[in-house]
Coordinates of C-alpha atoms in Angstrom, one line a residue:
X1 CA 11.7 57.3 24.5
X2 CA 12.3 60.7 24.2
X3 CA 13.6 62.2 20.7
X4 CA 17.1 63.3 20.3
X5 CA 18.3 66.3 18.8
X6 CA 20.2 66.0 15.3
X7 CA 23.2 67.1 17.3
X8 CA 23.0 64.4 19.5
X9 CA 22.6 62.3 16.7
X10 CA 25.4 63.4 15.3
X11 CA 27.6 63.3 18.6
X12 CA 26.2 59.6 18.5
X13 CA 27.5 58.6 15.6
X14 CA 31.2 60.5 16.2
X15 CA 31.5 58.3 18.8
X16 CA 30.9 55.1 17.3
X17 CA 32.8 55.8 13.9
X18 CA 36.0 56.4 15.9
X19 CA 35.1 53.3 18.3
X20 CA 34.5 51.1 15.8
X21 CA 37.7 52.4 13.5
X22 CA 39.7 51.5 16.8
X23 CA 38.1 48.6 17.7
X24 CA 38.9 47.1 14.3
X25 CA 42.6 48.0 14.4
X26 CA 43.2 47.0 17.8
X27 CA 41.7 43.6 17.4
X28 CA 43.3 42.6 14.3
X29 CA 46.7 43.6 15.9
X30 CA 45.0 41.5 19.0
X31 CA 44.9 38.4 16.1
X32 CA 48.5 38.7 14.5
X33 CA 50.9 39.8 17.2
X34 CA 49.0 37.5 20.3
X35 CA 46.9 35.0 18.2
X36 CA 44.5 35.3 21.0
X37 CA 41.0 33.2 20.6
X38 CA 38.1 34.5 18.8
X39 CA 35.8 33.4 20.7
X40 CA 37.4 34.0 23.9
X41 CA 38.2 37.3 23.4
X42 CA 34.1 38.2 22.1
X43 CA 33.1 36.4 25.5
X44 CA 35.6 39.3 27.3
X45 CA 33.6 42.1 25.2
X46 CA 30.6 40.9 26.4
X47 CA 31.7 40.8 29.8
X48 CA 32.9 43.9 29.8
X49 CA 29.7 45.1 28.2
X50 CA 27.9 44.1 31.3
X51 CA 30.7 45.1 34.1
X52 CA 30.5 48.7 32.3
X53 CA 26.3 48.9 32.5
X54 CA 26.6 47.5 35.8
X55 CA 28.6 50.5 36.9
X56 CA 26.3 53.0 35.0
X57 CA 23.4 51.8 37.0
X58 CA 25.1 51.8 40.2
X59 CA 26.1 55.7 39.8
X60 CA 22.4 56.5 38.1
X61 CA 22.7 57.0 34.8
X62 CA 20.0 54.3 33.7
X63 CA 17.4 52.4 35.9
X64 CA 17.4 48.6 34.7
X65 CA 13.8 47.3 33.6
X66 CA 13.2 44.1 34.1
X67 CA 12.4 42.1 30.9
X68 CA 11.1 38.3 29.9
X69 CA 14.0 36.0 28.9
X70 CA 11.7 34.8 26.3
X71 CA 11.3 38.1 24.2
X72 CA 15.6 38.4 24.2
X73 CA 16.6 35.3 23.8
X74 CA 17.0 36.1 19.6
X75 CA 18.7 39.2 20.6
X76 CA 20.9 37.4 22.6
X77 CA 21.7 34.4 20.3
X78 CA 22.1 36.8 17.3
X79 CA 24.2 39.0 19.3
X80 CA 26.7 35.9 19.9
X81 CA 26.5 35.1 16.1
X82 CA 27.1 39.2 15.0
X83 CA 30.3 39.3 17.0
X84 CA 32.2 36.3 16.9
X85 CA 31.0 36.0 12.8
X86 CA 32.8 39.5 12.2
X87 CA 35.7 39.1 13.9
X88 CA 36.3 35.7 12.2
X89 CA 35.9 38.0 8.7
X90 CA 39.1 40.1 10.9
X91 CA 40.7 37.3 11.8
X92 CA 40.6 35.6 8.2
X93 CA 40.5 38.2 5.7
X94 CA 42.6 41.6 5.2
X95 CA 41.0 44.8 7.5
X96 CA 40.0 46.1 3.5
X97 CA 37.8 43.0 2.6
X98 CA 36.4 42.7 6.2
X99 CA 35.0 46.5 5.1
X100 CA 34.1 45.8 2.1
X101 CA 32.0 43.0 3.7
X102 CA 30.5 45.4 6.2
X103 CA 28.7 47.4 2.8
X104 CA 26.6 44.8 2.2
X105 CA 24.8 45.2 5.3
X106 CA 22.5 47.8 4.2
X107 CA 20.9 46.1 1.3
X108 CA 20.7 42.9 3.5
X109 CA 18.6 44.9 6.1
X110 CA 16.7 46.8 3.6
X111 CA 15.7 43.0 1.7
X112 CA 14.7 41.5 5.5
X113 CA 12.8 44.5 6.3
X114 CA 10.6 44.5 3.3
X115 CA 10.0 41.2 3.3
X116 CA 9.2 40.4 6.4
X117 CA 8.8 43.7 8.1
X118 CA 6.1 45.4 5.1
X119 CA 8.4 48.4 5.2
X120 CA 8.5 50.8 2.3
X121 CA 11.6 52.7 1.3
X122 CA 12.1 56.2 -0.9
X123 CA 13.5 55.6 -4.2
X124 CA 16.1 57.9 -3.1
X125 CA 17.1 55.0 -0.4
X126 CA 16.8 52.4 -3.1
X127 CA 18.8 54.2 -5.8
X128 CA 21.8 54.2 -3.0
X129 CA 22.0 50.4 -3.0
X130 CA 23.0 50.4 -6.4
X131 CA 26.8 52.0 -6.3
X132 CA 26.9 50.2 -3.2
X133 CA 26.4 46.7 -4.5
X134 CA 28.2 48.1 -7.9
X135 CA 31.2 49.2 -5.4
X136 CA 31.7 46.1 -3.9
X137 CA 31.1 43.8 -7.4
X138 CA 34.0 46.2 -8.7
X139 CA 36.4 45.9 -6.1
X140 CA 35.8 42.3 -5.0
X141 CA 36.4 41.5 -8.6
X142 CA 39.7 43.7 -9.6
X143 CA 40.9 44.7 -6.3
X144 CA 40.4 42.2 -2.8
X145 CA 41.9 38.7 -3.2
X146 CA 39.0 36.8 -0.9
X147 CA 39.7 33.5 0.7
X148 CA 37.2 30.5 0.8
X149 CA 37.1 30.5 4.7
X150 CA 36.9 34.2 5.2
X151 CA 34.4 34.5 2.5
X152 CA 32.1 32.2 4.5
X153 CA 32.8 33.9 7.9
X154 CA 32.3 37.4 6.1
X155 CA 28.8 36.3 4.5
X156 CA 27.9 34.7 8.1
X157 CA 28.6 38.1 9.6
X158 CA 26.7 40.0 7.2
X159 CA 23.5 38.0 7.5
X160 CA 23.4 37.9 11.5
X161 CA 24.2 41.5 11.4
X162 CA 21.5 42.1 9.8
X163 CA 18.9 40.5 11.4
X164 CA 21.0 41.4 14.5
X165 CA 20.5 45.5 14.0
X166 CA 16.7 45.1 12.5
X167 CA 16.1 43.6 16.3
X168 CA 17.8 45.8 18.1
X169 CA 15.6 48.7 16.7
X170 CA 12.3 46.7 16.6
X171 CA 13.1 45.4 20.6
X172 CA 13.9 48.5 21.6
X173 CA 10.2 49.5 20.4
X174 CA 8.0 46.9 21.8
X175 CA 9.6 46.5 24.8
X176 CA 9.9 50.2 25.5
X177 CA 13.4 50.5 26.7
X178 CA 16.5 52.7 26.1
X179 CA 19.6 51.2 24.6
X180 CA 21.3 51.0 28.4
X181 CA 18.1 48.7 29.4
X182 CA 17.7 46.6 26.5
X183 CA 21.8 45.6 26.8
X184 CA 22.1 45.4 30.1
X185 CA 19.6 42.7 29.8
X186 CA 20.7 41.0 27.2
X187 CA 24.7 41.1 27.5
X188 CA 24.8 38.8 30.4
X189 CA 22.4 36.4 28.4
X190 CA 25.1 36.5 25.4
X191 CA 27.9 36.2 27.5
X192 CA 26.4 32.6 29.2
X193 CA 25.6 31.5 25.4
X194 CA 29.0 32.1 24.7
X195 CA 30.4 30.7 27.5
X196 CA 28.5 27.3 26.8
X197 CA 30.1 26.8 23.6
X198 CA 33.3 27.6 24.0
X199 CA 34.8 24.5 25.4
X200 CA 34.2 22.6 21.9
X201 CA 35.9 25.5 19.9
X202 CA 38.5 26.9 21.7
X203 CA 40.9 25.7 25.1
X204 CA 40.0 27.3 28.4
X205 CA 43.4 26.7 30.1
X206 CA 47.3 26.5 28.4
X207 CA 48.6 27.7 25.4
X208 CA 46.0 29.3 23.7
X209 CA 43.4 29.4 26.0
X210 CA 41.7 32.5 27.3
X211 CA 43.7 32.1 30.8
X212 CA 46.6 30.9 28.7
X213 CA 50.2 32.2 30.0
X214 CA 49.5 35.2 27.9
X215 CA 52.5 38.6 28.0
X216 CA 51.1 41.8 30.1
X217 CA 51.1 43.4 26.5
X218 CA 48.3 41.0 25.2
X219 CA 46.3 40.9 28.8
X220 CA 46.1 45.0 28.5
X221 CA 45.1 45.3 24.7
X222 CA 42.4 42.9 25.1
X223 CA 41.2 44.7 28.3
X224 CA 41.3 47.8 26.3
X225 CA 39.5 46.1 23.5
X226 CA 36.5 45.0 25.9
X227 CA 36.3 48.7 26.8
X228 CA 36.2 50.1 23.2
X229 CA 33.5 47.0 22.7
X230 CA 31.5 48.5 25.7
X231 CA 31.5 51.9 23.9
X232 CA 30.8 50.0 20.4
X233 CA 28.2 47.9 21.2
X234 CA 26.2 50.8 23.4
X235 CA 26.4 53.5 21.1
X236 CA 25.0 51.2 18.2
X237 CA 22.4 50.5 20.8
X238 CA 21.7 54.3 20.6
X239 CA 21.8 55.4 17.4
X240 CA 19.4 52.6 16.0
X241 CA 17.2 53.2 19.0
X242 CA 17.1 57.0 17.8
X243 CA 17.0 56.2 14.2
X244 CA 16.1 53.2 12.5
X245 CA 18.1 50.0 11.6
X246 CA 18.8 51.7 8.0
X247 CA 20.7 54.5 9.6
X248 CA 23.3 52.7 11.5
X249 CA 24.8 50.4 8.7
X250 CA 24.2 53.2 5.8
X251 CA 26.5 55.1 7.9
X252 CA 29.0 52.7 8.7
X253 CA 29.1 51.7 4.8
X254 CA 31.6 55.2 4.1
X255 CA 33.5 54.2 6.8

């Protein structure tokens, strides 16, 4: 894969921090005014995930590669638990402890990788975990009111993530694909994962359900919350593929 300008880089990451601040907005308002299924509505991300790559490739932009099932079937499963774990820490905590959550993220990915990766990090990386961790001691402590429930699903969300974006960068390696390849591949696999399980969490039909007698106010935002997903979901794709796994949460932590 070819290496991309710091411009680009920077373009990249524009693109995901306004994503991802909209994303998280539109979803929470998704939550309160609709009450509209977790689960359900991280199955139409994925969907829409797919339907968007399928559409790139059609017009060109990317040329699929075809890949083992085998060496994406973690991706896939962690991808599931990444999603639906993080928007239970929306859906049960306030949008200010769900990003205070998100900060622990780089430590977490930092303590996997050198222990089971062998990687080595500056001391200038290591001395930025400690406001970091002091940060969210101090604010968890004096500031955020946590609940039990949401404090499990935030904890949940961290871990997976972790594991989830240390993946995506190391797949991304040994199979030798771009971020278009790799989650074209893999976003269908999620989305059958997800289907599977849904049934024992969540209705399917009626009141609540995803095709539930929902208003053509909740049908569009949750349409335009798959699309924002699409654009989430690919450009953190990017950015660790043109980076490292470190990058991508260290980033996110300020924001």
């Amino acid at each position: 894969m070819a290496a991309s300008t710091p411009w680009r880089i920077a373009a990249g990451l524009l693109v995901n921090l306004l994503a991802s601040i909209c994303i998280v907005f539109i979803n929470k308002w998704i939550y309160v005014h609709h009450g509209f299924p977790n689960m359900s509505l991280t199955l139409v991300h994925f969907v829409v995930t797919w339907l968007g790559l399928f559409l790139c490739q059609r017009f060109g932009v990317f040329c699929p590669k075809s890949l083992p099932a085998s060496k994406v079937l973690l991706l896939a499963l962690s991808f599931c638990g990444f999603v639906v774990f993080t928007n239970l820490s929306l859906q049960n905590n306030t949008i200010g402890t769900y990003q205070l959550a998100k900060v622990m993220t780089t430590p977490v990915i930092i303590l996997i990788q050198t222990m089971w990766y062998g990687k080595t990090f500056s001391l200038r990386i290591k001395l930025t975990l400690v406001p970091i961790t002091l940060g969210v001691f101090l604010n968890s402590y004096y500031d955020v009111k946590f609940n039990a429930l949401g404090m499990v699903f935030a904890s949940l969300g961290v871990l997976v993530t972790s594991l989830y974006q240390v993946w995506v960068g190391a797949k991304q390696h040994e199979l030798q694909v771009n971020s278009m390849q790799l989650l074209y591949y893999q976003a269908p696999l999620s989305s059958g994962m997800l289907l599977s399980v849904i049934p024992f969490f969540e209705p399917i039909v009626g009141e609540g359900g995803i095709f539930g007698p929902w208003s053509l106010t909740a049908v569009v935002m949750v349409i335009v919350s798959g699309v924002i997903a699409f654009t989430v979901n690919l450009s953190i794709y990017w950015i660790i593929g043109n980076t490292s796994p470190v990058t991508y949460p260290f980033y996110t932590t300020f924001f």
